[in-house]
Amino acid sequence: MNLISGVDFDPESKTATFSGDGGLMLLMHLLLKAKFGEPFHGDIFLNPWVNALVRGVDSVSDKPQPVRAAAAGWALEFLHAMGREIALQGERAGFWAMTADERKAFIRDVAAAPHRLSDAEVETVLDSIDSTVWNADRLVRASRQEP
């Protein structure tokens, strides 16, 4: 098996090892692709241990993920997609049982990790969550109306 430096695979123990700069770079790429690839994958996107792993790998990497400045910002489509995914998959992560402050922290520390969102971007995600829930509620009410 031809692997890059820093990535080893032992077929007998079914173990992949990522080490050194090359291994960490590949692992981070795979994690970010799994988390932020289109469409978002709820089991990975909102998973606290995957996000802890992303933050941990990023913190020791020689090439940490760039943090977007608030001025650069995220595309609105990306923020809305994040909000829709949280609305649809948030129950798994206990999102609906959280306080308003806990929800904001969850968006910052779990959903967006390792990237940072500005306060305005967090509000955009929250607005998208509310909009998704409102539209779902409207759809359910319409489906229950008699023809």
mmCIF file of C-alpha atoms in Angstrom:
data_model
loop_
_atom_site.group_PDB
_atom_site.id
_atom_site.type_symbol
_atom_site.label_atom_id
_atom_site.label_comp_id
_atom_site.label_asym_id
_atom_site.label_seq_id
_atom_site.Cartn_x
_atom_site.Cartn_y
_atom_site.Cartn_z
ATOM 1 C CA MET A 1 0.000 0.000 0.000
ATOM 2 C CA ASN A 2 1.467 3.352 -1.068
ATOM 3 C CA LEU A 3 0.685 5.965 1.622
ATOM 4 C CA ILE A 4 2.042 9.467 2.191
ATOM 5 C CA SER A 5 4.647 9.996 4.870
ATOM 6 C CA GLY A 6 2.978 10.157 8.274
ATOM 7 C CA VAL A 7 0.153 7.744 7.434
ATOM 8 C CA ASP A 8 0.476 4.067 8.275
ATOM 9 C CA PHE A 9 -2.059 1.278 7.975
ATOM 10 C CA ASP A 10 -1.865 -2.103 9.636
ATOM 11 C CA PRO A 11 -4.343 -4.440 7.916
ATOM 12 C CA GLU A 12 -4.011 -7.102 10.624
ATOM 13 C CA SER A 13 -5.135 -4.799 13.432
ATOM 14 C CA LYS A 14 -7.272 -2.664 11.070
ATOM 15 C CA THR A 15 -5.520 0.433 12.383
ATOM 16 C CA ALA A 16 -4.689 3.652 10.594
ATOM 17 C CA THR A 17 -2.125 5.927 12.241
ATOM 18 C CA PHE A 18 -1.704 9.586 11.363
ATOM 19 C CA SER A 19 1.534 11.108 12.640
ATOM 20 C CA GLY A 20 3.809 14.022 11.927
ATOM 21 C CA ASP A 21 2.939 17.025 9.791
ATOM 22 C CA GLY A 22 1.868 14.991 6.754
ATOM 23 C CA GLY A 23 -0.376 12.683 8.742
ATOM 24 C CA LEU A 24 -1.998 15.499 10.669
ATOM 25 C CA MET A 25 -2.531 17.498 7.478
ATOM 26 C CA LEU A 26 -4.306 14.563 5.811
ATOM 27 C CA LEU A 27 -6.367 13.793 8.916
ATOM 28 C CA MET A 28 -7.476 17.430 9.192
ATOM 29 C CA HIS A 29 -8.370 17.512 5.502
ATOM 30 C CA LEU A 30 -10.473 14.352 5.863
ATOM 31 C CA LEU A 31 -12.209 15.635 8.990
ATOM 32 C CA LEU A 32 -13.036 19.012 7.466
ATOM 33 C CA LYS A 33 -14.241 17.431 4.226
ATOM 34 C CA ALA A 34 -16.454 15.043 6.177
ATOM 35 C CA LYS A 35 -17.789 17.840 8.361
ATOM 36 C CA PHE A 36 -18.256 20.686 5.896
ATOM 37 C CA GLY A 37 -18.596 18.839 2.580
ATOM 38 C CA GLU A 38 -21.849 19.230 0.699
ATOM 39 C CA PRO A 39 -24.245 18.254 1.955
ATOM 40 C CA PHE A 40 -23.397 18.539 5.635
ATOM 41 C CA HIS A 41 -23.256 15.142 7.310
ATOM 42 C CA GLY A 42 -25.229 15.463 10.559
ATOM 43 C CA ASP A 43 -23.536 12.569 12.338
ATOM 44 C CA ILE A 44 -20.159 14.239 11.868
ATOM 45 C CA PHE A 45 -21.085 17.919 11.620
ATOM 46 C CA LEU A 46 -22.720 18.086 15.055
ATOM 47 C CA ASN A 47 -20.687 15.383 16.783
ATOM 48 C CA PRO A 48 -18.873 16.823 19.843
ATOM 49 C CA TRP A 49 -16.065 14.222 19.853
ATOM 50 C CA VAL A 50 -15.328 14.732 16.140
ATOM 51 C CA ASN A 51 -15.203 18.471 16.793
ATOM 52 C CA ALA A 52 -12.923 17.961 19.790
ATOM 53 C CA LEU A 53 -10.647 15.890 17.530
ATOM 54 C CA VAL A 54 -10.715 18.625 14.856
ATOM 55 C CA ARG A 55 -9.775 21.284 17.427
ATOM 56 C CA GLY A 56 -7.089 19.048 18.939
ATOM 57 C CA VAL A 57 -5.472 18.236 15.604
ATOM 58 C CA ASP A 58 -5.696 21.882 14.570
ATOM 59 C CA SER A 59 -4.061 23.055 17.807
ATOM 60 C CA VAL A 60 -0.921 20.944 17.294
ATOM 61 C CA SER A 61 -0.641 21.330 13.538
ATOM 62 C CA ASP A 62 2.236 23.311 12.040
ATOM 63 C CA LYS A 63 -0.312 24.584 9.530
ATOM 64 C CA PRO A 64 -3.458 25.304 11.558
ATOM 65 C CA GLN A 65 -6.660 26.056 9.729
ATOM 66 C CA PRO A 66 -6.894 29.745 8.913
ATOM 67 C CA VAL A 67 -9.380 31.627 11.024
ATOM 68 C CA ARG A 68 -11.560 33.793 8.864
ATOM 69 C CA ALA A 69 -11.677 37.358 10.075
ATOM 70 C CA ALA A 70 -15.144 38.771 10.648
ATOM 71 C CA ALA A 71 -14.551 41.128 7.733
ATOM 72 C CA ALA A 72 -13.902 38.222 5.345
ATOM 73 C CA GLY A 73 -16.972 36.442 6.616
ATOM 74 C CA TRP A 74 -18.680 33.292 5.463
ATOM 75 C CA ALA A 75 -20.986 33.142 2.468
ATOM 76 C CA LEU A 76 -24.632 33.532 3.458
ATOM 77 C CA GLU A 77 -25.467 30.288 1.656
ATOM 78 C CA PHE A 78 -22.989 28.446 3.888
ATOM 79 C CA LEU A 79 -24.420 29.983 7.079
ATOM 80 C CA HIS A 80 -27.990 29.194 5.978
ATOM 81 C CA ALA A 81 -27.021 25.607 5.134
ATOM 82 C CA MET A 82 -25.429 25.299 8.581
ATOM 83 C CA GLY A 83 -28.619 26.598 10.188
ATOM 84 C CA ARG A 84 -30.812 24.196 8.215
ATOM 85 C CA GLU A 85 -28.642 21.233 9.207
ATOM 86 C CA ILE A 86 -28.723 22.221 12.875
ATOM 87 C CA ALA A 87 -32.521 22.594 12.686
ATOM 88 C CA LEU A 88 -32.887 19.167 11.084
ATOM 89 C CA GLN A 89 -30.255 17.269 13.107
ATOM 90 C CA GLY A 90 -29.997 19.321 16.303
ATOM 91 C CA GLU A 91 -32.205 17.018 18.347
ATOM 92 C CA ARG A 92 -29.423 14.393 18.278
ATOM 93 C CA ALA A 93 -27.073 16.863 19.954
ATOM 94 C CA GLY A 94 -29.637 18.168 22.448
ATOM 95 C CA PHE A 95 -29.844 21.547 20.701
ATOM 96 C CA TRP A 96 -33.532 22.050 21.493
ATOM 97 C CA ALA A 97 -32.957 21.591 25.232
ATOM 98 C CA MET A 98 -30.257 24.296 25.323
ATOM 99 C CA THR A 99 -30.661 27.855 26.540
ATOM 100 C CA ALA A 100 -30.142 30.718 24.072
ATOM 101 C CA ASP A 101 -26.563 31.218 25.286
ATOM 102 C CA GLU A 102 -25.831 27.488 25.112
ATOM 103 C CA ARG A 103 -27.153 27.420 21.538
ATOM 104 C CA LYS A 104 -24.816 30.243 20.543
ATOM 105 C CA ALA A 105 -21.891 28.450 22.199
ATOM 106 C CA PHE A 106 -22.866 25.199 20.432
ATOM 107 C CA ILE A 107 -22.880 26.956 17.050
ATOM 108 C CA ARG A 108 -19.463 28.490 17.773
ATOM 109 C CA ASP A 109 -17.760 25.591 19.553
ATOM 110 C CA VAL A 110 -19.248 22.551 17.826
ATOM 111 C CA ALA A 111 -20.925 23.391 14.524
ATOM 112 C CA ALA A 112 -18.315 25.866 13.258
ATOM 113 C CA ALA A 113 -15.204 24.351 14.866
ATOM 114 C CA PRO A 114 -12.351 24.888 14.181
ATOM 115 C CA HIS A 115 -13.440 28.050 12.395
ATOM 116 C CA ARG A 116 -14.754 31.105 14.181
ATOM 117 C CA LEU A 117 -17.984 32.937 13.495
ATOM 118 C CA SER A 118 -18.695 36.568 14.294
ATOM 119 C CA ASP A 119 -21.670 37.459 16.470
ATOM 120 C CA ALA A 120 -23.553 38.538 13.339
ATOM 121 C CA GLU A 121 -22.792 35.196 11.649
ATOM 122 C CA VAL A 122 -24.054 33.286 14.694
ATOM 123 C CA GLU A 123 -27.254 35.347 14.522
ATOM 124 C CA THR A 124 -27.596 34.494 10.821
ATOM 125 C CA VAL A 125 -27.309 30.788 11.667
ATOM 126 C CA LEU A 126 -29.913 31.200 14.436
ATOM 127 C CA ASP A 127 -32.242 33.030 12.024
ATOM 128 C CA SER A 128 -31.845 30.164 9.540
ATOM 129 C CA ILE A 129 -32.682 27.654 12.260
ATOM 130 C CA ASP A 130 -35.821 29.613 13.162
ATOM 131 C CA SER A 131 -36.791 29.931 9.501
ATOM 132 C CA THR A 132 -36.350 26.201 8.892
ATOM 133 C CA VAL A 133 -38.493 25.352 11.921
ATOM 134 C CA TRP A 134 -41.162 27.902 10.916
ATOM 135 C CA ASN A 135 -41.318 26.514 7.360
ATOM 136 C CA ALA A 136 -41.537 22.943 8.654
ATOM 137 C CA ASP A 137 -44.345 23.942 11.016
ATOM 138 C CA ARG A 138 -46.172 25.700 8.158
ATOM 139 C CA LEU A 139 -45.815 22.568 6.009
ATOM 140 C CA VAL A 140 -47.173 20.341 8.770
ATOM 141 C CA ARG A 141 -50.156 22.666 9.326
ATOM 142 C CA ALA A 142 -50.869 22.762 5.573
ATOM 143 C CA SER A 143 -50.684 18.973 5.320
ATOM 144 C CA ARG A 144 -53.311 18.612 8.036
ATOM 145 C CA GLN A 145 -55.873 20.806 6.318
ATOM 146 C CA GLU A 146 -58.764 19.060 4.687
ATOM 147 C CA PRO A 147 -59.017 19.508 0.912
#
